[in-house]
Coordinates of C-alpha atoms in Angstrom, one line a residue:
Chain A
X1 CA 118.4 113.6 89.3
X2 CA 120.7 116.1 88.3
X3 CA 122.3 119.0 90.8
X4 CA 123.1 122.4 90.0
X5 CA 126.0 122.8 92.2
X6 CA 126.6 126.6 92.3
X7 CA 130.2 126.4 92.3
X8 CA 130.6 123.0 90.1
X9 CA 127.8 123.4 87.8
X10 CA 125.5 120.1 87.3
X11 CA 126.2 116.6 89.2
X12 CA 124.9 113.9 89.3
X13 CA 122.5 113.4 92.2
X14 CA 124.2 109.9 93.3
X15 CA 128.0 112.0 94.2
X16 CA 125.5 113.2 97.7
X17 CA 124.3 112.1 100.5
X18 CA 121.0 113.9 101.9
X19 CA 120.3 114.6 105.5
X20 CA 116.6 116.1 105.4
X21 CA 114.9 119.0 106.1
X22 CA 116.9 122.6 105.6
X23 CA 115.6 123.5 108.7
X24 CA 117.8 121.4 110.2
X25 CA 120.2 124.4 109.5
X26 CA 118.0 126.3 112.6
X27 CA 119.9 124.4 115.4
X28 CA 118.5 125.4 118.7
X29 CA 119.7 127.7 121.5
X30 CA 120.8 124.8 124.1
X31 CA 120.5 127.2 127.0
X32 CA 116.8 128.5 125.9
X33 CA 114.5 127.6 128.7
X34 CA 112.5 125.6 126.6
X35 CA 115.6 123.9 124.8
X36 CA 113.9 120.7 125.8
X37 CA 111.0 121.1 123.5
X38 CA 112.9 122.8 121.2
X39 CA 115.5 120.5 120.2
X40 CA 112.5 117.7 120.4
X41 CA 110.7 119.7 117.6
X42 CA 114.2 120.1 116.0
X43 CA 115.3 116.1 115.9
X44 CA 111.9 114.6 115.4
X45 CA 108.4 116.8 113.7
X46 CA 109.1 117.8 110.2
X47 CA 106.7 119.6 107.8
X48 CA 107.2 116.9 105.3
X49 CA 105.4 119.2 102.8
X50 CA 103.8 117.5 99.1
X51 CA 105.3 119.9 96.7
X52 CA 108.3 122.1 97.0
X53 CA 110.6 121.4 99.6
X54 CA 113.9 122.7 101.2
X55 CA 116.2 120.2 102.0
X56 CA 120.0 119.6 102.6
X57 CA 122.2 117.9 100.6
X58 CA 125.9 117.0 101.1
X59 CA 128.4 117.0 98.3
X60 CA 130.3 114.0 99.4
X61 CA 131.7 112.5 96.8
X62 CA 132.9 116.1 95.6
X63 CA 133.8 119.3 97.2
X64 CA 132.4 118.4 100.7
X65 CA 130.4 121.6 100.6
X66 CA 126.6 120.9 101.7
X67 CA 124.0 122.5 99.5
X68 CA 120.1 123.4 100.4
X69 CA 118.0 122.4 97.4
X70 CA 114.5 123.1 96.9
X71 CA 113.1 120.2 95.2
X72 CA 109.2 119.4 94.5
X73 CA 108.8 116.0 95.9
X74 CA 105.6 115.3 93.7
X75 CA 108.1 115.2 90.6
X76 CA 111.8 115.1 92.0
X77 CA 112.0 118.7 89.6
X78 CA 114.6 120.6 91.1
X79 CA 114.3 124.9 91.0
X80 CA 116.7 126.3 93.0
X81 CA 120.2 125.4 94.3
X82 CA 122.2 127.3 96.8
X83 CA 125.1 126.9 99.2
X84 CA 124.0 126.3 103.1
X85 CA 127.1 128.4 104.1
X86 CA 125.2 131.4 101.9
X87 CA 121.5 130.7 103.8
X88 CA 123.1 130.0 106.9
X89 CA 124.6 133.3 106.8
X90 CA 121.3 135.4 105.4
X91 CA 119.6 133.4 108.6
X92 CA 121.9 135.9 110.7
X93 CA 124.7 132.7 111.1
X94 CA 128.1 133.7 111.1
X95 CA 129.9 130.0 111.2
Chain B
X1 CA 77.7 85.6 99.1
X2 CA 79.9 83.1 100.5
X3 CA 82.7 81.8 98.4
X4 CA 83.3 78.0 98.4
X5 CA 84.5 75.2 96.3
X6 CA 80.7 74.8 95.7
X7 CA 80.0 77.6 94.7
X8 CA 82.7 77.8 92.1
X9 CA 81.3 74.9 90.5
X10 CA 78.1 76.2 90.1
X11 CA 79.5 79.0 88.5
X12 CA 81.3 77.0 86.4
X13 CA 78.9 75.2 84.8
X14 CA 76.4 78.0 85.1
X15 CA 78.5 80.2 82.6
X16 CA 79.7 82.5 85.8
X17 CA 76.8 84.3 85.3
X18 CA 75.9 84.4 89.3
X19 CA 79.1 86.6 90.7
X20 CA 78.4 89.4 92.3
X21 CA 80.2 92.6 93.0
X22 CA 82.1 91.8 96.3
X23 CA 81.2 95.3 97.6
X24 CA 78.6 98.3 97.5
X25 CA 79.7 101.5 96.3
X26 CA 78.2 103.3 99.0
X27 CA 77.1 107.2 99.3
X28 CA 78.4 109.0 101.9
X29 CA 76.2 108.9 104.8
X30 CA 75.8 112.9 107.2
X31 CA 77.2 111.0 110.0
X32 CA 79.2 108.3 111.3
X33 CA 79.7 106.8 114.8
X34 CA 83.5 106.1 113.0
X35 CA 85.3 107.1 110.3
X36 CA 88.1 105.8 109.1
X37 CA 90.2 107.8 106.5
X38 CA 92.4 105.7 104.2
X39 CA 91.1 102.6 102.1
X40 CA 93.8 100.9 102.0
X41 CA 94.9 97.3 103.9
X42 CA 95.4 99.2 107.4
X43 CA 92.0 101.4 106.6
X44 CA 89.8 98.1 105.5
X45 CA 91.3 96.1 107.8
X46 CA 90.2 98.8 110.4
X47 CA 86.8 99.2 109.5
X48 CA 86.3 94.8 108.9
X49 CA 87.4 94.3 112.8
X50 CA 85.8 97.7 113.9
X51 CA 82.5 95.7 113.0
X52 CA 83.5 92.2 113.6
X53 CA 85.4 92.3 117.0
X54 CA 83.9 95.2 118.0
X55 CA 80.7 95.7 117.0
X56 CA 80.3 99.0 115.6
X57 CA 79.1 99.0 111.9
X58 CA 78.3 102.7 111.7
X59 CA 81.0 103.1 110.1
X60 CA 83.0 104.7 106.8
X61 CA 86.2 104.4 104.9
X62 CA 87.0 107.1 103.1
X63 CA 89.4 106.6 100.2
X64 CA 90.3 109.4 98.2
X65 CA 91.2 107.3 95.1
X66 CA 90.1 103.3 94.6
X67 CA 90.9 101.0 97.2
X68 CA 93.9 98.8 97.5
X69 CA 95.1 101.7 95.1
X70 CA 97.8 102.7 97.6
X71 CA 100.6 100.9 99.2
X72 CA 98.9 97.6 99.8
X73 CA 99.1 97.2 95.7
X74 CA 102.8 98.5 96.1
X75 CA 104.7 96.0 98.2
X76 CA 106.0 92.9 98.0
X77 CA 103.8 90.9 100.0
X78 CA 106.2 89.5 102.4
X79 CA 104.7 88.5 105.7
X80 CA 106.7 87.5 108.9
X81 CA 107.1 88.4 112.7
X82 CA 111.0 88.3 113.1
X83 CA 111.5 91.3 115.0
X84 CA 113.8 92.1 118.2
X85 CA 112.2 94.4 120.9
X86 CA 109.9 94.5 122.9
X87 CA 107.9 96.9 121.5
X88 CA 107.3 94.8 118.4
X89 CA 107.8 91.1 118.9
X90 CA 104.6 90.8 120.5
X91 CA 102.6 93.1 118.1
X92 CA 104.0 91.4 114.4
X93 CA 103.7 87.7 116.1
X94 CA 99.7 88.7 116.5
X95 CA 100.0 89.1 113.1
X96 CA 101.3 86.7 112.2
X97 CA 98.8 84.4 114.0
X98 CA 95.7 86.8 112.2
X99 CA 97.6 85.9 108.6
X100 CA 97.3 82.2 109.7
X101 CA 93.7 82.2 109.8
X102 CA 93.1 85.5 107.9
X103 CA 91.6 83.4 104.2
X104 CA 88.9 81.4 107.3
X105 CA 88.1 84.4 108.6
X106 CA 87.2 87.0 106.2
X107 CA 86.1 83.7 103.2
X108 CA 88.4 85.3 100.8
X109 CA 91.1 83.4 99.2
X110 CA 94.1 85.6 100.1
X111 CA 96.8 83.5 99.4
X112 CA 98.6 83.2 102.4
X113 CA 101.5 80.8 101.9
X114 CA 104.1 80.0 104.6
X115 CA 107.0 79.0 102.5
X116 CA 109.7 80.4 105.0
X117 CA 111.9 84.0 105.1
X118 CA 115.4 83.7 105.4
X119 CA 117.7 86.2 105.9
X120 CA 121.4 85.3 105.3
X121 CA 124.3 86.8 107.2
X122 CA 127.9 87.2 106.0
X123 CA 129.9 88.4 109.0
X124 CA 130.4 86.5 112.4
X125 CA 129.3 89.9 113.7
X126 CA 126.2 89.6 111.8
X127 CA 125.8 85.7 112.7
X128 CA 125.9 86.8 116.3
X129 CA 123.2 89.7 115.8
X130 CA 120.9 86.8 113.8
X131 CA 121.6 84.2 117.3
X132 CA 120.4 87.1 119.7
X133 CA 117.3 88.0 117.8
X134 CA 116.6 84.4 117.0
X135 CA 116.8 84.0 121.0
X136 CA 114.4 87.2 121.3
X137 CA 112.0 85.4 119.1
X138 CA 112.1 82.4 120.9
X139 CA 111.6 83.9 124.0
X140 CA 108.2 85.3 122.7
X141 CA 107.5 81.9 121.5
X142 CA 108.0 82.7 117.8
X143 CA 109.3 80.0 115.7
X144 CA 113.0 80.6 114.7
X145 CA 116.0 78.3 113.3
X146 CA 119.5 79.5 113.1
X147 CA 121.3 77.7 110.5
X148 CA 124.9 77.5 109.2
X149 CA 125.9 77.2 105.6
X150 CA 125.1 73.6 104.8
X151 CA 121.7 73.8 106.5
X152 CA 121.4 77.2 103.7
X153 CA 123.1 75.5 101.1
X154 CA 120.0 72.5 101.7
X155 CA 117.2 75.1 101.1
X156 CA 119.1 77.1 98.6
X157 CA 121.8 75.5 97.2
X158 CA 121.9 78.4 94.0
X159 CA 122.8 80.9 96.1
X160 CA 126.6 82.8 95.4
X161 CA 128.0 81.4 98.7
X162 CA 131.6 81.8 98.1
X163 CA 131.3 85.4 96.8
X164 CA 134.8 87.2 97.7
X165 CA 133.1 90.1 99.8
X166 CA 129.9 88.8 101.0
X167 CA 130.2 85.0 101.6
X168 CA 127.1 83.2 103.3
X169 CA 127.9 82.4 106.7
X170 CA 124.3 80.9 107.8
X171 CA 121.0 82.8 108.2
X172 CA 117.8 83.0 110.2
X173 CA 115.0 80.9 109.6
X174 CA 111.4 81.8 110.3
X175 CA 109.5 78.9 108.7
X176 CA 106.1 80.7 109.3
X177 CA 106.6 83.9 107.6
X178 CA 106.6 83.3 103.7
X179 CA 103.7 85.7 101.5
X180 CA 100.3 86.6 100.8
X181 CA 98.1 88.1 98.0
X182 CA 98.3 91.8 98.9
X183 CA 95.2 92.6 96.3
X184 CA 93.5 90.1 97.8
X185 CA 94.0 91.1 101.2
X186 CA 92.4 94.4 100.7
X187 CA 89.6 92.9 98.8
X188 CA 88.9 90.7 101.2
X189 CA 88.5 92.8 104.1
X190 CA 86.2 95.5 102.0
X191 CA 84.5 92.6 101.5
X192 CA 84.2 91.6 104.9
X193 CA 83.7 94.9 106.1
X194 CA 81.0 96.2 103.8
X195 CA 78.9 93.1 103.9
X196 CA 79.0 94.1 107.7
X197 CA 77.4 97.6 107.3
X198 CA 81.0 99.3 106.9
X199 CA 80.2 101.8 103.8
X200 CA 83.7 102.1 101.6
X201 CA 83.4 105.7 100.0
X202 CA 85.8 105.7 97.1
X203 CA 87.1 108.6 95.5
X204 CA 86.3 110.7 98.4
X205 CA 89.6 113.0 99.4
X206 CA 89.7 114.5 102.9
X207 CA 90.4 118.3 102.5
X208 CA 90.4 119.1 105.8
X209 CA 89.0 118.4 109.4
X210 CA 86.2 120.6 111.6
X211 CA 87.6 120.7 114.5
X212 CA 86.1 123.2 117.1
X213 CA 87.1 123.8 120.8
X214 CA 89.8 120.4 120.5
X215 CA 87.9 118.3 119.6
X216 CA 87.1 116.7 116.0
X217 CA 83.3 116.5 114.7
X218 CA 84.4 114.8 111.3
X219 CA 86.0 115.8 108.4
X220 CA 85.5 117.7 105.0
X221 CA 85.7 116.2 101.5
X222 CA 85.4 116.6 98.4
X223 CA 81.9 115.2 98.6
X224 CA 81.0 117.7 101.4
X225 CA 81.1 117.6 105.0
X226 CA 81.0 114.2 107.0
X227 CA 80.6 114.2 110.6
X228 CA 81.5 111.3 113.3
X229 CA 82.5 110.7 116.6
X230 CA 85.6 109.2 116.2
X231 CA 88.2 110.2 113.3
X232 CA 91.0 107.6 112.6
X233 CA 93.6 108.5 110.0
X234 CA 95.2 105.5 108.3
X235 CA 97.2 106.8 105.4
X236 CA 100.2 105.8 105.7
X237 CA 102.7 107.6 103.0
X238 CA 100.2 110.6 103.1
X239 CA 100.0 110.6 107.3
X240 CA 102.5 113.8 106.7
X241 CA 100.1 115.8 104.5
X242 CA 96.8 114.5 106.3
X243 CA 98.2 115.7 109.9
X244 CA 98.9 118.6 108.9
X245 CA 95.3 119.4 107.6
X246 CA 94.7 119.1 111.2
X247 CA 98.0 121.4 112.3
X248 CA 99.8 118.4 113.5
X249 CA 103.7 117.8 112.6
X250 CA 104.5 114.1 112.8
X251 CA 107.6 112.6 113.3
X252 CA 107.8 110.9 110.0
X253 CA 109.3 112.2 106.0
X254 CA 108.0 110.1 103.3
X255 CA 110.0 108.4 100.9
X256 CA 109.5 106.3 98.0
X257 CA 110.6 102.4 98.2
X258 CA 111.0 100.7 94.7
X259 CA 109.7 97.1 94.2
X260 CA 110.5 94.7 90.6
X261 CA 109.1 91.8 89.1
X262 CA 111.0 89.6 86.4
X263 CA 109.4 87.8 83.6
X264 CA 108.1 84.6 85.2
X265 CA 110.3 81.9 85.3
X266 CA 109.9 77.9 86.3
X267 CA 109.6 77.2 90.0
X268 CA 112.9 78.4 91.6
X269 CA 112.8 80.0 94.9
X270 CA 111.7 77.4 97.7
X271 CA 110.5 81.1 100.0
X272 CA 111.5 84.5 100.7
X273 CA 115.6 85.4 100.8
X274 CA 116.8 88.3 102.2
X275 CA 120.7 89.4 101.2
X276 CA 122.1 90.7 104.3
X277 CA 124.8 92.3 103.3
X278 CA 122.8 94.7 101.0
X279 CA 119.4 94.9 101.5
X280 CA 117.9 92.8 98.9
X281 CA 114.7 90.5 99.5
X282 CA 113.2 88.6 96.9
X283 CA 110.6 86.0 96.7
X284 CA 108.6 84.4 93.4
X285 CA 105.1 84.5 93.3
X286 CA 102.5 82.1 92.2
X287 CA 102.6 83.3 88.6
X288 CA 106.5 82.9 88.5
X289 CA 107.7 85.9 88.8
X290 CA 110.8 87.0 90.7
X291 CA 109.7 89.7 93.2
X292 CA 112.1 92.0 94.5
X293 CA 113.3 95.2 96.2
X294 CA 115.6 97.1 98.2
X295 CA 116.3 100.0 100.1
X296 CA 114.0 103.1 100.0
X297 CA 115.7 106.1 97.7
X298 CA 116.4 107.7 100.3
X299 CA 115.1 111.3 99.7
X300 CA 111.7 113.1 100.7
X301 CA 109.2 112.0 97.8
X302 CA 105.9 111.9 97.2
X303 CA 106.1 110.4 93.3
X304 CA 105.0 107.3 93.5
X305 CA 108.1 106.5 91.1
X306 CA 111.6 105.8 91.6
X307 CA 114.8 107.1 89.8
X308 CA 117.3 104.5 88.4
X309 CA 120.5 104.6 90.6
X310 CA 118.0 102.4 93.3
X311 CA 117.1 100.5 90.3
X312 CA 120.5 99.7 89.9
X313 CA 121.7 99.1 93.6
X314 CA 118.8 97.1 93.8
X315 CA 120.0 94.5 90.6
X316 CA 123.8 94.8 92.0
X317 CA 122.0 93.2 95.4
X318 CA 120.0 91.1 93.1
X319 CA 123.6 89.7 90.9
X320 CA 125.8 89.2 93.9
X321 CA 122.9 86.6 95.9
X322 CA 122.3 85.0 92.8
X323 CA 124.2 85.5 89.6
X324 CA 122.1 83.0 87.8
X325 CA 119.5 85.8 87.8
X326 CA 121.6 88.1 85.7
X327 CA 119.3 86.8 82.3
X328 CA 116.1 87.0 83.7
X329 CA 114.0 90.2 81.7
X330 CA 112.7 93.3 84.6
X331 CA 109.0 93.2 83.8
X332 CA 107.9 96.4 85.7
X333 CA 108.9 98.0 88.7
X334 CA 106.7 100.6 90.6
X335 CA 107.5 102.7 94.3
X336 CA 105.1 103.1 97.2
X337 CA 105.3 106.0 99.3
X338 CA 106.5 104.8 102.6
X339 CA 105.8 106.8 106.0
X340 CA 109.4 106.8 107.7
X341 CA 109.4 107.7 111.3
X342 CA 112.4 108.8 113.0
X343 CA 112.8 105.2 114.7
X344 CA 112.0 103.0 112.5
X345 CA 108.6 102.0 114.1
X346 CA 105.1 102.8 113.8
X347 CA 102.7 104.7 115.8
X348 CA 99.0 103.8 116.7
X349 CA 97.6 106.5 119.4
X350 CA 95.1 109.0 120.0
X351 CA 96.2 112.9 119.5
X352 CA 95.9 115.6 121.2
X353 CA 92.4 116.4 119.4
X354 CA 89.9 114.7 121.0
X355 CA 88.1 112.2 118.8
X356 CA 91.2 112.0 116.5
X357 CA 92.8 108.7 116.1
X358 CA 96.6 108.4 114.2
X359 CA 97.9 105.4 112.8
X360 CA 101.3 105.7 110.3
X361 CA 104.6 105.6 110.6
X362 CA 104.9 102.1 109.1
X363 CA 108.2 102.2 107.4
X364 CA 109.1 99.4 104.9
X365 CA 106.5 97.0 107.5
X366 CA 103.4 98.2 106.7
X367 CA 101.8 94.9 104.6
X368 CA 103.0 92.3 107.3
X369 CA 101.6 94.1 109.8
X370 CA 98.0 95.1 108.3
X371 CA 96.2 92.0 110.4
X372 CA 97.1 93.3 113.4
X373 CA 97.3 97.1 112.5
X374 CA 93.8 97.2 111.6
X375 CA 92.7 95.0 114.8
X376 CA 94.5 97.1 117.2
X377 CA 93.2 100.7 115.1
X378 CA 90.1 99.5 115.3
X379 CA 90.9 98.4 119.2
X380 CA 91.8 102.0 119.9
X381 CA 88.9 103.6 118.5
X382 CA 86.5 101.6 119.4
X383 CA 87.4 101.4 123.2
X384 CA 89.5 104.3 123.3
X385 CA 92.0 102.6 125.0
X386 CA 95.5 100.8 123.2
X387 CA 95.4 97.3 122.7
X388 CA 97.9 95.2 124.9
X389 CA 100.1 94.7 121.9
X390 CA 100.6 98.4 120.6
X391 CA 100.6 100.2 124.3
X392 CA 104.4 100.8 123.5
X393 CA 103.3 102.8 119.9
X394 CA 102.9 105.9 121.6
X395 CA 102.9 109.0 119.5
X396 CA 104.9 111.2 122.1
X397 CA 107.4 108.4 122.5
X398 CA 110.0 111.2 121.2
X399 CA 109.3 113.6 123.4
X400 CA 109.6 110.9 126.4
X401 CA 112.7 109.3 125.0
X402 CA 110.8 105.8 124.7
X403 CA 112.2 105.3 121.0
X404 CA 111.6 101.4 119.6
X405 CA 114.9 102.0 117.4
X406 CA 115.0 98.3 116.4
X407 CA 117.8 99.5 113.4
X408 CA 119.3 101.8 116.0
X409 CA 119.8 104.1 113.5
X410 CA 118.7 107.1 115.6
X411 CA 116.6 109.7 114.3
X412 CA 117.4 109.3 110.2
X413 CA 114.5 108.2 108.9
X414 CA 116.6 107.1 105.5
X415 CA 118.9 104.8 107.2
X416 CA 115.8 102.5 108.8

């Protein structure tokens, strides 16, 4: 598979390491009330969705930046490739 | 019809004119006491002890394509019961004791052959990891055998021991594991379980379940509406998708895991060898062909294909065990999709909708453990209680902190 790094153009898939679900991005409140239930949603349930799904990928063997791609996991065809930094900050992030 | 030696003679010299089909293709029926949804090994072998250990023979499998079309055809039929914990030892030693006397029981000739798994280790670290589960085995009276490198070097004297980075140090013998038929396996339980009253409903997809003040009254499909009392999911790569017809999230992402066969060669392998330095197992089957695999790719997938830097990885594994190897032709190669949970282990329970029934989460172990998956499936929903060897399976073991990480490789389902 082939990566459309937005700042590097396209890599080869095998320079990344994947984590999982862009979600993951969503890290809980620890001090919610519910954190407990929270953060056991967070680590363990996933969607795991047939089709297109939004997942994190993490440039390691390049620029260290970590990506979310959205991928269709009934073909492995990738459509959209963008830096986490960018949807961590439209999420209302300010890392 | 029973099968025997017999028989085959007759058929022999009667032209094999007197075979029968080995199952009905049965309609689907308004109601059943039991469904079971997946016709797979787990599904079958689900529905043959739901009827013959338990009695109940109102019952359907529901398979949305053929059966055996899923990952029971896609493994590579490696059987054994060397596990660590707790959780499991018990569970994959019974079996490992149903494989034994699996071809008796179901008059099927499934192939079961105990040749012996193997799994090397290179590092003293490793060695001492091999001792303690060996011990673990033992304990649960498992056979095990630890062996250094002449006792390997007797069983497989081919192998690459003095490789630079990965010499062979010893292994773990389980003399009792070895490989079965996996085709045949399924068979043989449909089989077994339709001439039992079980009706196997292929090409029937489940597009949803009716489920109405928590509790389940059966499921629809695309050949209309079933009902039943009991609903037991056993779809193991699909459990995500399934679920969530019925708003569950699971703790599991499916992956693919690639398998190969080589051109058949002569006799060569004396039983199953796992590389442990890089995740390799291989074995050679009946018709001579090397079968082999590796790790899983790694991403969420669904394709029930691989890409070719596994392929590769796979070989390297392949090269550095056994560099005599490097001629032998890749016949074909295919990927099952594997159910990963977030410990490495599998989960047979009821959910929090009443009359639904979840088993999945089978990782890379779902064809050694079919025997006992489907007895203790069929266990569950038949009494509604677990059976003894698959209490610890809990679906909200997550939530309680009751993990059966036996990789300890935390919650990443692509490093189990």
């Amino acid at each position: 598979m082939i990566i459309n790094h937005p700042l590097l153009g396209p890599r080869d898939s095998q320079e990344f390491v994947y984590l999982g679900d862009a979600s993951l991005i969503g890290r809980p409140d620890w001090q919610a009330s519910d954190a407990q239930q929270q953060f056991y949603e967070y680590l363990y349930l996933r969607d795991n969705p047939a089709g297109l799904h939004r997942e994190l990928w993490f440039h390691e063997q390049g620029d260290r930046s970590w990506l979310v791609v959205t991928r269709n996991t009934l073909t492995h065809e990738i459509t959209s490739v963008e830096l986490a930094r960018d949807v961590a900050r439209a999420l209302g992030r300010d890392i | 019809m029973r099968y025997s030696g017999f028989r085959l003679i007759k058929e022999v010299l009667t032209g094999h004119k007197g075979w029968t089909p080995a199952w009905r293709d049965a309609e689907p029926k308004p109601h059943y006491d039991i469904i079971v949804i997946g016709g797979g090994g787990h599904g079958l072998a689900t529905a043959y002890y739901l009827a013959k250990v338990f009695g109940k023979s109102n019952v359907a499998v529901l398979e949305k394509g053929w059966i055996g079309g899923g990952n029971v055809g896609r493994n590579t039929t490696i059987i054994r019961s060397n596990y660590l914990l707790d959780g499991n030892e018990p569970f994959y030693e019974f079996s490992m004791k149903l494989w034994e006397g699996l071809e008796q029981d179901f008059n099927y000739n499934a192939m079961v052959s105990q040749r012996g798994v193997l799994n090397l280790c290179h590092t003293d670290g490793q060695r001492d990891a091999f001792t303690r589960r060996g011990n673990a085995m033992r304990l649960h009276g498992v056979d095990a055998e630890l062996l250094d490198q002449e006792g390997v070097r007797k069983i497989a004297p081919f192998l690459n021991f003095d490789n630079a980075r990965f010499p062979i140090k010893g292994g773990l013998l389980q003399p009792r594991g070895g490989t079965a038929r996996h085709d045949a396996v399924a068979w043989g339980y449909a089989r077994g379980a339709d001439s039992r009253g079980v009706d196997i409903i292929q090409n029937c997809a489940v597009t949803g379940f009716r489920i109405q003040n928590g509790k389940c009254l059966g499921v629809e499909t695309t050949r209309g509406f079933i009902g039943a009392n009991r609903v037991g999911c056993a779809v193991a790569g699909w459990s995500g998708s399934v679920m969530a017809m019925a708003g569950m999230r699971l703790p599991i992402e499916s992956h693919v895991l690639q398998a190969f066969v080589s051109e058949g060669l002569k006799p060569l392998l004396p039983g199953v060898i796992t590389f442990g330095a890089g995740h390799f197992y291989v074995s050679q089957s009946d018709k001579g062909g090397l079968v082999f695999g590796g790790d899983i790719d790694g991403y969420n997938s669904y394709a029930q294909r691989g890409n070719l830097p596994v392929v590769e990885d796979v070989c390297e594994g392949g090269m550095a065990l056994m560099p005599m190897i490097g001629r032998a032709r890749l016949l074909r190669m295919w990927g099952g999709i594997m159910d990963m949970s977030m410990d490495g282990s599998p989960i047979i329970d009821r959910t929090d909708i009443d009359g639904l029934y979840f088993n999945g989460g089978w990782c890379y172990g779902g064809f050694k453990a079919t025997p006992a998956s489907g007895w203790c499936f069929a266990h569950l929903l038949a009494n509604d209680a677990p059976h003894p060897v698959s209490t610890a399976y809990r679906l909200d073991r997550f939530r309680t902190g009751r993990m059966i990480d036996e990789k300890g490789a935390g919650a990443q389902p692509n490093l189990h």
